[in-house]
Coordinates of C-alpha atoms in Angstrom, one line a residue:
Chain A
M1 CA 99.2 75.8 106.7
R2 CA 99.0 75.3 103.0
L3 CA 100.0 71.9 101.6
L4 CA 103.0 73.5 99.9
T5 CA 104.3 74.4 103.3
H6 CA 103.6 70.9 104.6
N7 CA 105.9 69.7 101.8
L8 CA 108.7 71.9 102.9
L9 CA 108.7 70.6 106.5
C10 CA 110.4 67.7 108.2
G11 CA 110.8 66.2 111.7
P12 CA 113.6 66.7 114.4
K13 CA 116.0 64.4 112.6
G14 CA 115.0 65.2 109.1
G15 CA 112.2 62.7 108.8
Y16 CA 109.4 63.3 106.2
P17 CA 106.8 63.4 105.1
L18 CA 105.1 64.5 108.3
K19 CA 101.8 62.5 108.7
L20 CA 98.9 64.9 108.7
K21 CA 95.8 64.6 110.9
V22 CA 93.2 67.3 110.1
D23 CA 90.5 68.7 112.4
S24 CA 89.6 71.5 110.1
L25 CA 90.5 72.5 106.6
E26 CA 89.8 75.5 104.4
E27 CA 89.8 75.9 100.6
L28 CA 90.9 79.3 99.3
E29 CA 91.3 80.9 95.9
A30 CA 94.7 81.8 94.7
E31 CA 95.8 83.3 91.4
F32 CA 97.2 80.7 89.0
D33 CA 100.6 81.4 87.5
G34 CA 101.9 78.6 85.3
E35 CA 105.5 79.7 85.5
Y36 CA 105.4 79.8 89.3
V37 CA 103.8 76.3 89.5
K38 CA 106.5 74.9 87.2
R39 CA 109.2 76.3 89.5
L40 CA 107.5 74.6 92.4
I41 CA 107.8 71.2 90.7
G42 CA 111.6 71.6 91.4
K43 CA 111.1 72.5 95.0
I44 CA 108.6 69.9 96.2
E45 CA 109.1 66.3 97.2
W46 CA 106.7 64.4 95.0
N47 CA 106.1 61.4 97.2
G48 CA 105.5 63.7 100.2
L49 CA 102.7 65.4 98.2
L50 CA 101.1 62.1 97.3
S51 CA 101.4 60.9 100.9
V52 CA 99.7 64.0 102.3
L53 CA 96.9 63.8 99.7
N54 CA 96.4 60.2 100.8
D55 CA 96.3 61.3 104.4
L56 CA 93.5 63.7 103.5
H57 CA 91.7 61.2 101.4
M58 CA 91.7 58.6 104.2
Q59 CA 90.2 61.2 106.6
G60 CA 87.4 61.7 104.1
F61 CA 88.3 65.2 102.9
F62 CA 88.6 64.5 99.2
K63 CA 87.7 61.8 96.8
E64 CA 91.0 60.5 95.5
I65 CA 92.9 63.2 93.6
Q66 CA 94.3 61.8 90.4
M67 CA 98.0 62.7 90.6
P68 CA 100.7 61.0 88.4
A69 CA 102.9 58.6 90.4
D70 CA 106.0 60.4 89.1
P71 CA 106.7 64.2 89.2
P72 CA 106.0 66.0 86.0
P73 CA 109.0 67.4 84.1
F74 CA 110.2 71.0 84.9
D75 CA 109.0 72.2 81.5
C76 CA 105.6 70.6 81.9
E77 CA 103.0 72.1 79.5
D78 CA 100.0 70.1 80.7
E79 CA 97.8 73.0 81.8
E80 CA 95.3 70.8 83.5
L81 CA 98.0 69.1 85.6
L82 CA 99.6 72.4 86.5
K83 CA 96.2 73.8 87.5
M84 CA 95.6 70.7 89.7
L85 CA 99.0 71.1 91.2
H86 CA 98.3 74.7 91.9
H87 CA 95.0 73.8 93.5
V88 CA 96.5 71.3 96.0
L89 CA 99.6 73.2 96.9
N90 CA 98.2 76.8 97.1
E91 CA 94.5 76.5 97.7
I92 CA 94.2 73.9 100.4
K93 CA 94.9 75.2 103.9
V94 CA 94.9 73.2 107.2
I95 CA 93.5 75.3 110.0
D96 CA 93.6 72.9 112.9
G97 CA 95.3 69.5 113.1
Q98 CA 98.5 67.7 113.9
L99 CA 101.7 66.7 112.2
E100 CA 103.7 63.6 113.2
C101 CA 107.3 62.8 112.4
P102 CA 107.6 59.3 110.8
D103 CA 110.9 58.7 112.4
T104 CA 110.7 60.1 116.0
H105 CA 107.0 60.2 116.3
A106 CA 107.3 63.7 117.6
T107 CA 104.0 65.6 117.1
F108 CA 103.4 69.2 116.2
T109 CA 100.0 70.9 116.5
V110 CA 98.5 73.1 113.8
K111 CA 96.3 75.8 115.3
D112 CA 94.6 78.6 113.4
G113 CA 96.6 77.7 110.4
I114 CA 99.9 78.0 112.1
P115 CA 102.0 74.9 112.8
K116 CA 104.0 74.9 116.0
M117 CA 107.4 73.6 114.9
I118 CA 108.9 73.7 118.3
F119 CA 110.5 70.6 119.8
E120 CA 112.0 70.1 123.2
D121 CA 114.4 67.2 123.8
G122 CA 112.3 64.6 125.5
D123 CA 109.2 65.5 123.5
V124 CA 109.4 62.3 121.5
G125 CA 106.1 60.5 121.4
N126 CA 105.5 56.9 122.4
K127 CA 105.1 54.5 119.6
Chain B
G1 CA 127.5 97.7 70.5
H2 CA 128.4 100.8 72.5
V3 CA 125.8 102.0 74.9
T4 CA 124.9 105.7 74.7
M5 CA 124.2 106.7 78.3
V6 CA 121.8 109.4 79.2
L7 CA 122.8 111.9 81.8
L8 CA 120.0 112.7 84.2
F9 CA 119.6 115.0 87.2
V10 CA 118.3 112.8 90.0
Y11 CA 116.3 114.3 92.9
F12 CA 116.5 112.1 96.0
V13 CA 114.5 111.9 99.2
Y14 CA 116.0 113.5 102.2
E15 CA 115.2 111.4 105.3
E16 CA 117.7 111.7 108.1
S17 CA 117.7 108.0 108.9
M18 CA 118.1 106.9 105.3
L19 CA 120.8 109.2 103.9
D20 CA 123.4 106.5 103.3
F21 CA 120.9 104.1 101.8
R22 CA 120.0 106.1 98.7
L23 CA 122.9 105.2 96.4
P24 CA 123.1 101.5 97.5
E25 CA 119.3 101.2 96.8
L26 CA 119.8 102.8 93.4
Q27 CA 122.7 100.5 92.5
S28 CA 120.8 97.4 93.7
I29 CA 117.7 98.2 91.7
A30 CA 119.7 99.2 88.6
D31 CA 121.5 95.9 88.7
F32 CA 118.3 94.1 89.2
L33 CA 116.6 95.7 86.3
G34 CA 119.6 95.3 84.1
V35 CA 120.1 99.1 83.6
P36 CA 123.7 100.3 83.3
I37 CA 124.4 103.1 85.7
S38 CA 127.3 105.3 86.9
W39 CA 127.9 108.5 88.7
Q40 CA 130.7 110.6 90.0
G41 CA 131.2 112.3 93.4
T42 CA 129.0 112.0 96.4
L43 CA 125.4 112.6 97.3
D44 CA 125.8 115.5 99.8
S45 CA 122.3 116.7 99.8
V46 CA 119.5 115.6 97.4
F47 CA 120.8 116.2 93.9
L48 CA 123.2 114.1 91.8
L49 CA 123.9 113.7 88.1
V50 CA 123.7 110.0 87.2
E51 CA 124.2 108.3 83.8
F52 CA 121.7 105.6 82.9
G53 CA 121.7 103.1 80.0
S54 CA 118.4 104.6 78.7
L55 CA 115.7 106.9 79.8
E56 CA 113.2 104.1 79.8
G57 CA 115.4 102.1 82.1
A58 CA 116.0 105.0 84.3
K59 CA 112.2 105.5 84.7
R60 CA 111.8 101.8 85.7
V61 CA 114.6 102.2 88.3
A62 CA 113.1 105.4 89.7
D63 CA 109.7 103.8 90.1
R64 CA 111.1 101.0 92.2
C65 CA 113.4 103.1 94.4
M66 CA 111.8 104.4 97.6
L67 CA 114.4 107.1 98.0
V68 CA 114.3 108.6 94.5
R69 CA 111.8 111.4 94.0
G70 CA 112.3 112.0 90.3
L71 CA 114.4 112.3 87.1
F72 CA 115.1 115.6 85.4
E73 CA 117.0 117.0 82.4
L74 CA 119.4 119.6 83.8
W75 CA 119.5 122.8 81.7
G76 CA 121.7 124.9 84.0
Q77 CA 123.1 125.6 87.4
A78 CA 124.7 128.5 89.2
L79 CA 125.1 130.2 92.6
D80 CA 122.1 132.4 92.4
H81 CA 119.1 133.2 90.3
P82 CA 120.5 136.0 88.1
S83 CA 123.6 133.9 87.3
L84 CA 121.4 131.0 86.5
I85 CA 119.4 133.1 84.1
D86 CA 122.6 134.2 82.4
C87 CA 123.7 130.6 82.1
L88 CA 120.4 129.6 80.6
R89 CA 120.5 132.3 77.9
K90 CA 123.4 130.5 76.5
S91 CA 121.3 127.4 75.8
P92 CA 118.5 128.4 73.5
D93 CA 118.1 124.9 72.1
F94 CA 116.4 123.6 75.2
F95 CA 113.9 126.5 75.0
D96 CA 113.3 126.1 71.3
R97 CA 112.6 122.4 71.7
H98 CA 110.5 122.4 74.8
L99 CA 108.9 125.9 75.2
T100 CA 108.3 127.5 71.9
N101 CA 104.6 127.0 71.1
K102 CA 104.3 124.7 74.1
K103 CA 102.4 124.7 77.3
F104 CA 104.4 124.9 80.5
K105 CA 104.3 125.3 84.2
Y106 CA 106.9 126.0 86.9
M107 CA 107.7 124.3 90.2
I108 CA 109.9 126.0 92.8
E109 CA 111.5 123.5 95.2
S110 CA 114.0 124.5 97.8
F111 CA 115.9 122.0 99.9
G112 CA 116.1 123.4 103.3
R113 CA 113.8 126.4 102.9
S114 CA 110.1 127.0 102.1
Y115 CA 108.8 129.9 100.2
P116 CA 105.2 131.2 100.5
R117 CA 103.1 131.1 97.3
D118 CA 103.5 134.8 96.5
K119 CA 107.3 134.6 96.7
Q120 CA 107.2 131.6 94.4
M121 CA 105.1 133.5 91.9
E122 CA 107.6 136.3 92.0
M123 CA 110.5 133.9 91.2
I124 CA 108.5 132.3 88.4
E125 CA 107.7 135.7 86.9
Q126 CA 111.4 136.7 87.0
F127 CA 112.4 133.6 85.0
T128 CA 109.6 133.8 82.5
E129 CA 110.2 137.5 81.7
Q130 CA 114.0 137.5 81.7
L131 CA 114.3 134.4 79.7
A132 CA 111.5 135.4 77.4
H133 CA 111.1 131.8 76.4
G134 CA 107.6 132.0 74.9
G135 CA 105.0 129.3 75.3
S136 CA 101.9 129.6 77.4
V137 CA 101.2 128.7 81.0
S138 CA 99.0 125.7 81.7
M139 CA 98.7 124.4 85.2
K140 CA 96.5 121.4 84.3
D141 CA 98.0 120.1 81.1
P142 CA 101.6 121.3 80.5
D143 CA 103.8 119.8 77.8
T144 CA 106.9 120.9 79.8
I145 CA 107.3 121.2 83.6
L146 CA 110.2 123.3 84.7
W147 CA 111.7 123.0 88.1
V148 CA 113.8 125.6 89.8
F149 CA 115.7 123.8 92.6
E150 CA 117.6 125.5 95.4
D151 CA 120.1 123.6 97.5
V152 CA 120.2 125.6 100.8
G153 CA 120.8 122.9 103.4
R154 CA 119.1 121.9 106.6
Q155 CA 118.3 124.4 109.3
M156 CA 120.1 127.3 107.7
P157 CA 119.4 130.8 108.9
P158 CA 117.1 132.8 106.5
D159 CA 119.9 135.1 105.3
V160 CA 122.2 132.3 104.1
P161 CA 122.2 132.0 100.2
P162 CA 121.8 128.7 98.5
K163 CA 124.9 126.6 97.8
Q164 CA 123.6 126.1 94.3
V165 CA 120.5 126.7 92.2
Y166 CA 119.3 124.5 89.3
Y167 CA 116.9 124.7 86.4
A168 CA 115.7 121.4 85.1
R169 CA 112.9 119.9 83.0
E170 CA 110.9 117.1 84.6
L171 CA 111.2 113.8 82.9
H172 CA 109.6 111.4 85.4
L173 CA 108.3 111.5 89.0
S174 CA 108.8 108.2 90.9
Q175 CA 105.7 106.1 91.7
S176 CA 107.4 104.9 94.9
R177 CA 106.0 108.0 96.7
K178 CA 102.5 106.6 96.3
V179 CA 103.6 103.2 97.5
A180 CA 105.1 104.7 100.7
Q181 CA 101.9 106.6 101.4
Q182 CA 99.7 103.6 100.7
Y183 CA 101.6 101.5 103.3
T184 CA 102.3 104.1 105.9
L185 CA 102.2 102.7 109.4
K186 CA 99.9 105.5 110.5
K187 CA 97.1 103.6 108.8
R188 CA 98.1 100.1 109.6
H189 CA 95.6 97.9 111.4
Y190 CA 97.9 95.7 113.4
L191 CA 101.1 97.2 114.8
G192 CA 103.7 96.3 117.4
T193 CA 106.6 98.0 119.0
T194 CA 108.9 96.4 116.5
S195 CA 106.9 97.1 113.3
M196 CA 109.1 98.3 110.5
P197 CA 108.1 101.6 108.8
A198 CA 107.1 101.1 105.2
E199 CA 110.1 102.9 103.6
Y200 CA 112.6 100.7 105.5
S201 CA 110.7 97.5 104.5
F202 CA 110.6 98.5 100.9
V203 CA 114.3 99.5 100.9
M204 CA 115.1 96.0 102.4
A205 CA 113.0 94.4 99.6
N206 CA 115.0 96.4 97.1
M207 CA 118.3 95.4 98.5
A208 CA 117.1 91.8 98.2
Q209 CA 115.9 92.5 94.6
L210 CA 112.5 90.9 95.3
K211 CA 110.2 90.1 92.3
A212 CA 106.9 88.5 91.9
H213 CA 106.7 84.8 92.9
D214 CA 110.0 84.9 94.8
M215 CA 109.8 82.8 98.0
V216 CA 110.7 85.0 100.9
V217 CA 111.1 84.2 104.6
D218 CA 111.3 86.5 107.7
C219 CA 112.7 84.2 110.4
F220 CA 111.9 86.7 113.2
C221 CA 108.8 88.1 111.7
G222 CA 106.9 89.6 114.7
T223 CA 104.0 91.6 113.3
A224 CA 105.2 90.7 109.8
S225 CA 105.6 94.3 108.8
I226 CA 108.6 93.5 106.6
L227 CA 106.6 90.8 104.8
V228 CA 103.9 93.4 103.9
A229 CA 106.4 95.0 101.5
A230 CA 107.4 91.6 100.1
G231 CA 103.7 90.8 99.6
H232 CA 103.1 94.0 97.7
L233 CA 105.8 93.0 95.3
G234 CA 104.1 89.7 94.7
A235 CA 106.4 87.4 96.7
H236 CA 105.2 84.3 98.4
C237 CA 105.9 85.0 102.1
Y238 CA 106.8 82.9 105.0
G239 CA 107.0 84.2 108.6
V240 CA 108.7 82.3 111.5
E241 CA 108.0 83.6 115.0
I242 CA 108.6 82.0 118.4
D243 CA 106.1 84.0 120.3
P244 CA 102.4 83.0 119.7
R245 CA 101.2 86.2 121.4
V246 CA 102.5 88.5 118.7
L247 CA 101.0 86.4 116.0
R248 CA 97.7 86.0 117.8
G249 CA 97.4 89.7 118.8
R250 CA 95.7 91.0 121.9
E251 CA 92.3 92.0 120.4
E252 CA 89.7 90.1 118.5
G253 CA 90.2 90.6 114.8
K254 CA 93.6 92.2 115.1
N255 CA 96.3 89.7 114.5
V256 CA 99.2 89.1 112.2
Y257 CA 96.9 88.5 109.2
S258 CA 95.0 91.8 109.6
N259 CA 97.5 93.9 107.7
F260 CA 97.5 91.5 104.7
K261 CA 93.7 91.7 104.7
Q262 CA 93.8 95.5 104.9
Y263 CA 96.0 95.8 101.8
N264 CA 94.3 92.9 99.9
L265 CA 97.6 90.9 99.8
V266 CA 98.0 87.2 99.7
K267 CA 98.3 85.9 103.3
P268 CA 101.7 84.6 104.3
E269 CA 102.4 81.2 105.7
F270 CA 103.3 81.6 109.4
L271 CA 105.1 79.0 111.5
R272 CA 106.0 79.0 115.1
G273 CA 109.6 78.2 115.4
D274 CA 112.9 78.8 117.2
M275 CA 115.8 79.9 115.1
A276 CA 118.1 78.3 117.6
R277 CA 116.5 74.9 116.8
R278 CA 115.5 75.2 113.2
F279 CA 115.4 71.5 112.4
F280 CA 112.1 71.6 110.5
W281 CA 113.1 72.7 107.0
R282 CA 113.3 69.7 104.8
A283 CA 115.4 71.0 101.9
A284 CA 118.2 73.4 101.2
D285 CA 118.1 76.2 98.5
T286 CA 114.4 76.8 99.1
F287 CA 114.2 80.6 99.5
D288 CA 115.0 83.4 97.0
A289 CA 115.5 85.8 99.9
I290 CA 115.6 86.2 103.7
L291 CA 114.6 89.6 105.1
T292 CA 114.6 90.1 108.8
D293 CA 115.0 92.5 111.7
P294 CA 116.3 90.1 114.3
P295 CA 116.0 90.4 118.1
Y296 CA 118.9 92.5 119.3
G297 CA 119.3 90.5 122.4
A298 CA 122.0 91.1 125.0
R299 CA 123.6 93.9 122.9
A300 CA 120.7 96.2 123.1
G301 CA 121.0 96.0 126.9
S302 CA 118.1 93.7 127.6
R303 CA 116.4 94.8 130.8
K304 CA 116.3 92.4 133.7
V305 CA 112.8 91.0 134.2
N306 CA 111.4 92.4 137.5
E307 CA 111.5 89.6 140.1
K308 CA 107.8 89.9 141.1
T309 CA 106.7 89.8 137.5
M310 CA 109.0 86.8 136.9
E311 CA 107.4 84.8 139.8
K312 CA 103.9 85.6 138.6
I313 CA 104.8 84.4 135.1
I314 CA 106.2 81.2 136.4
Q315 CA 103.2 80.7 138.7
D316 CA 100.7 81.4 135.8
H317 CA 102.5 79.0 133.6
K318 CA 102.4 76.2 136.2
E319 CA 98.7 76.8 136.7
G320 CA 98.2 76.5 132.9
A321 CA 97.0 80.0 132.4
H322 CA 99.3 80.6 129.5
T323 CA 100.2 77.1 128.4
D324 CA 101.0 78.4 125.0
A325 CA 103.4 81.2 126.0
P326 CA 107.1 80.4 126.1
I327 CA 108.6 80.8 129.6
I328 CA 110.9 83.8 129.6
P329 CA 114.2 82.2 128.8
T330 CA 116.6 82.5 131.7
E331 CA 119.5 83.1 129.2
G332 CA 118.9 85.7 126.6
Y333 CA 119.5 85.0 122.9
E334 CA 123.0 86.2 122.7
L335 CA 123.8 88.4 119.7
G336 CA 126.7 86.2 118.5
D337 CA 124.6 83.0 118.7
M338 CA 121.7 84.7 116.9
L339 CA 124.0 85.8 114.1
T340 CA 125.6 82.4 113.5
D341 CA 122.1 80.8 113.6
L342 CA 120.9 83.4 111.0
L343 CA 123.9 83.0 108.7
N344 CA 123.8 79.2 108.9
F345 CA 120.1 79.3 108.1
A346 CA 120.8 81.6 105.1
G347 CA 123.8 79.5 104.0
R348 CA 121.6 76.4 103.7
M349 CA 118.1 77.8 102.9
L350 CA 118.9 80.4 100.2
R351 CA 119.2 79.4 96.6
P352 CA 122.5 80.3 95.1
G353 CA 122.2 84.0 94.1
G354 CA 119.6 84.6 96.8
R355 CA 120.0 87.4 99.2
L356 CA 120.0 87.8 103.0
V357 CA 119.1 91.3 104.2
F358 CA 119.0 92.1 107.9
W359 CA 119.8 94.8 110.6
L360 CA 122.8 94.5 112.8
P361 CA 122.6 96.5 116.1
T362 CA 125.7 98.5 116.8
T363 CA 127.1 101.8 118.3
E364 CA 129.2 104.7 117.3
L365 CA 132.3 102.5 118.0
Y366 CA 131.5 100.1 115.1
T367 CA 134.2 98.5 113.1
D368 CA 134.0 95.8 110.4
K369 CA 135.3 93.4 113.0
E370 CA 131.7 93.2 114.2
L371 CA 130.5 91.6 111.0
P372 CA 129.5 87.9 111.1
S373 CA 130.6 85.7 108.2
H374 CA 129.9 82.5 106.3
P375 CA 132.0 81.0 103.5
C376 CA 128.9 80.7 101.2
L377 CA 127.7 84.3 101.8
E378 CA 129.4 87.4 100.3
L379 CA 128.7 90.8 101.9
L380 CA 127.5 93.2 99.2
Y381 CA 126.2 96.3 101.1
N382 CA 126.6 97.7 104.6
T383 CA 124.9 101.0 105.5
E384 CA 124.4 102.6 108.8
Q385 CA 121.2 104.1 110.3
P386 CA 121.1 106.2 113.5
I387 CA 118.5 105.1 116.0
T388 CA 119.2 107.0 119.3
I389 CA 122.1 108.8 120.8
R390 CA 123.8 105.5 121.7
L391 CA 122.4 103.0 119.3
R392 CA 122.7 102.6 115.6
R393 CA 122.0 99.7 113.3
R394 CA 123.4 98.6 109.9
L395 CA 121.5 97.1 107.1
L396 CA 123.6 94.2 105.8
T397 CA 123.0 92.6 102.4
Y398 CA 124.6 89.2 101.7
V399 CA 124.4 87.1 98.6
K400 CA 124.8 83.3 98.5
T401 CA 127.6 82.6 96.1
K402 CA 127.9 78.8 96.4
K403 CA 126.2 75.8 97.7
H404 CA 126.1 75.1 101.4
E405 CA 128.2 72.6 103.1
G406 CA 127.6 72.3 106.9
E407 CA 127.1 74.8 109.7
V408 CA 130.1 77.1 109.3
A409 CA 129.1 80.6 110.2
T410 CA 131.3 82.7 112.5
A411 CA 130.6 85.8 114.5
P412 CA 132.9 87.8 116.7
E413 CA 132.6 87.9 120.5
Y414 CA 130.3 90.8 121.2
S415 CA 131.5 92.4 124.4
P416 CA 129.0 91.7 127.2
D417 CA 130.2 95.1 128.5
M418 CA 128.6 96.7 125.4
K419 CA 126.3 98.7 127.7
S420 CA 129.1 100.4 129.5
M421 CA 130.9 101.0 126.2
E422 CA 127.8 102.7 124.9
Y423 CA 127.7 105.0 127.9
Q424 CA 131.3 106.0 127.3
S425 CA 130.9 107.1 123.7
D426 CA 131.6 110.7 122.9
T427 CA 128.1 111.4 121.6
Y428 CA 126.6 110.1 124.8
L429 CA 129.0 112.0 127.1
S430 CA 128.5 115.3 125.4
Y431 CA 124.7 114.8 125.5
K432 CA 125.0 113.9 129.2
A433 CA 127.0 117.1 129.9
K434 CA 124.3 119.2 128.3
V435 CA 121.6 117.5 130.4
E436 CA 123.7 118.1 133.6
K437 CA 124.2 121.8 132.6
K438 CA 120.5 122.3 132.2
K439 CA 119.7 120.6 135.5
A440 CA 122.2 122.9 137.3
A441 CA 120.6 125.9 135.6
V442 CA 117.1 124.8 136.7
R443 CA 118.3 124.2 140.3
K444 CA 120.0 127.7 140.4
Y445 CA 116.8 129.3 139.1
K446 CA 114.7 127.7 141.8
E447 CA 117.2 128.8 144.5
D448 CA 117.3 132.3 143.2
H449 CA 113.5 132.5 143.1
G450 CA 112.7 130.8 146.3
I451 CA 111.0 127.8 144.7
P452 CA 111.3 124.7 146.9
I453 CA 113.5 121.9 145.4
V454 CA 111.7 118.6 145.8
S455 CA 113.5 115.4 145.0
K456 CA 112.2 113.0 142.3
A457 CA 111.3 110.3 144.9
E458 CA 109.4 112.8 147.0
R459 CA 107.5 114.1 143.9
R460 CA 106.6 110.5 143.0
R461 CA 105.3 109.8 146.5
E462 CA 103.2 113.0 146.4
Y463 CA 101.8 112.0 143.0
K464 CA 100.9 108.5 144.1
A465 CA 99.2 109.9 147.2
K466 CA 97.1 112.2 145.1
Q467 CA 96.1 109.3 142.8
Q468 CA 95.0 107.1 145.7
K469 CA 92.8 109.9 147.0
V470 CA 91.1 110.2 143.6
T471 CA 90.3 106.5 143.2
Q472 CA 89.4 105.6 146.8
P473 CA 86.4 107.6 147.9
E474 CA 84.0 104.7 147.8
Q475 CA 86.3 102.2 149.3
E476 CA 86.9 104.5 152.3
C477 CA 83.3 104.0 153.4
E478 CA 83.7 100.2 153.4
A479 CA 87.2 99.9 154.6
A480 CA 86.8 102.0 157.7
P481 CA 87.7 99.5 160.4
A482 CA 85.0 98.8 162.9
A483 CA 86.9 100.0 165.8
D484 CA 86.7 97.8 168.8
V485 CA 85.8 100.6 171.1
Q486 CA 86.1 99.5 174.7
P487 CA 84.0 101.5 177.2
Q488 CA 86.4 103.8 179.0
N489 CA 87.0 103.4 182.6
L490 CA 86.5 106.9 183.6

């Protein structure tokens, strides 16, 4: 599950961002296309991205990644920022871990890179 | 300004299951590439005169269309070769421009018939001599490639003359043939029973007008065979699948990622999810396209799970053997429910202008009343593909025309009695009559020739008994019961 995908997901009642706990992570290489990354700016939820990067930082996976507090504009020309955005969204993949809904506390496992987004009524966690 | 159209002779693919898809695919790609296009009449076999905005545009269209073989400049047509030659003598300009002092080669192509090499050479000689068009033959490096086409028709007896013969100069052969060969299922590393043949996947991608960096989802992805085509076109792919076993595969190293590795394509994102409970997508308007071959459910006549198998599955599940596998649902995913789920999903998740392309299972008795609908989705194309005697399916292409407001898709009631309806269709009944006739003939033959008639059940019992004998020789030694032999009172 790439971090871009994480940003597209929510919990059973629409709650996001899903809190991420990582058991294993992979970094891959993906071709950079500036126009595509700019289009992604419109699709992602910026605070959700900052939040998941913080989750990863707190678990010791990265030293703090310098991301602006506010989303860049749609016509952003800052190549360095676009490349960094490309790296976090497309080149970081969670292999094993867990997602937790901030509202219902329902949990979803990630196994072999695939999140199990299946929720039975009565699956709500205890918190 | 006024656009001067070029009139080209288009040579299409003949594939029994894709006949009705050729012109819709052509239209969809021409629209996508911004190439004006128009034609008259119908595509009865494989040839059609089509006007394009430009030759350059036509080439781009041909390369993307899986069902186009090539583009040609038509010089003449007639009912037979001698008439064709007469017709061509009246157009010396073509020959002056493309053959005088030029290198050429000929291709003979007959739709419905094949000629051995020497017969082809004979035809070529006839044309070359009688037209006396000059130029020199070059097989490797011709300036001009001339094709003589014959339209005979499928499965015609050898004495039937062609319906029409054509003489045309090759302008461009489509690159799509190479793509089809590259992605053929015959060489695919990971396949399942529902894997979609490459041509169909690419036609779906063309109906959806996919381009590089589009975000595409297959919400019933299975082995992700449709996403392979999307990946080739540079789309970012998402696959949703409820069953972990088809994603995981049955063998080490053969799973849903294997095909993308094989073709060196970017791996899709997969998610396990249930389309009936698709809560997990945060935002609307996310996807540029949805391409899918959904489960046909109750309509396809889902078989009842065998009772013993069912018990074992439940037992295994309780014992935790397959904790990951979903229990076989006691109610199937009804076709009507699946379609409303799919259209509601599309209505929300497609960006305005994005397309939904999917297969709808149906029969010979199809009417448009079977179509599902959604106020934000407009139906653009609807083409039929035969599958078996009883079953057909339709490739439907919808476009999202306005923003989504709530779950509002509707689907008609699909008769639960569809199975019996299928068995009453004319095609099935005439097929059944043929089978019965053949069985009666076989029975009569056996009677006339004194061959014993053995029932199917009896034959199966005999076969099983033979199998047991073959596999049991060792066991017989162990299993021979130690007979409790009592001394006889003699």
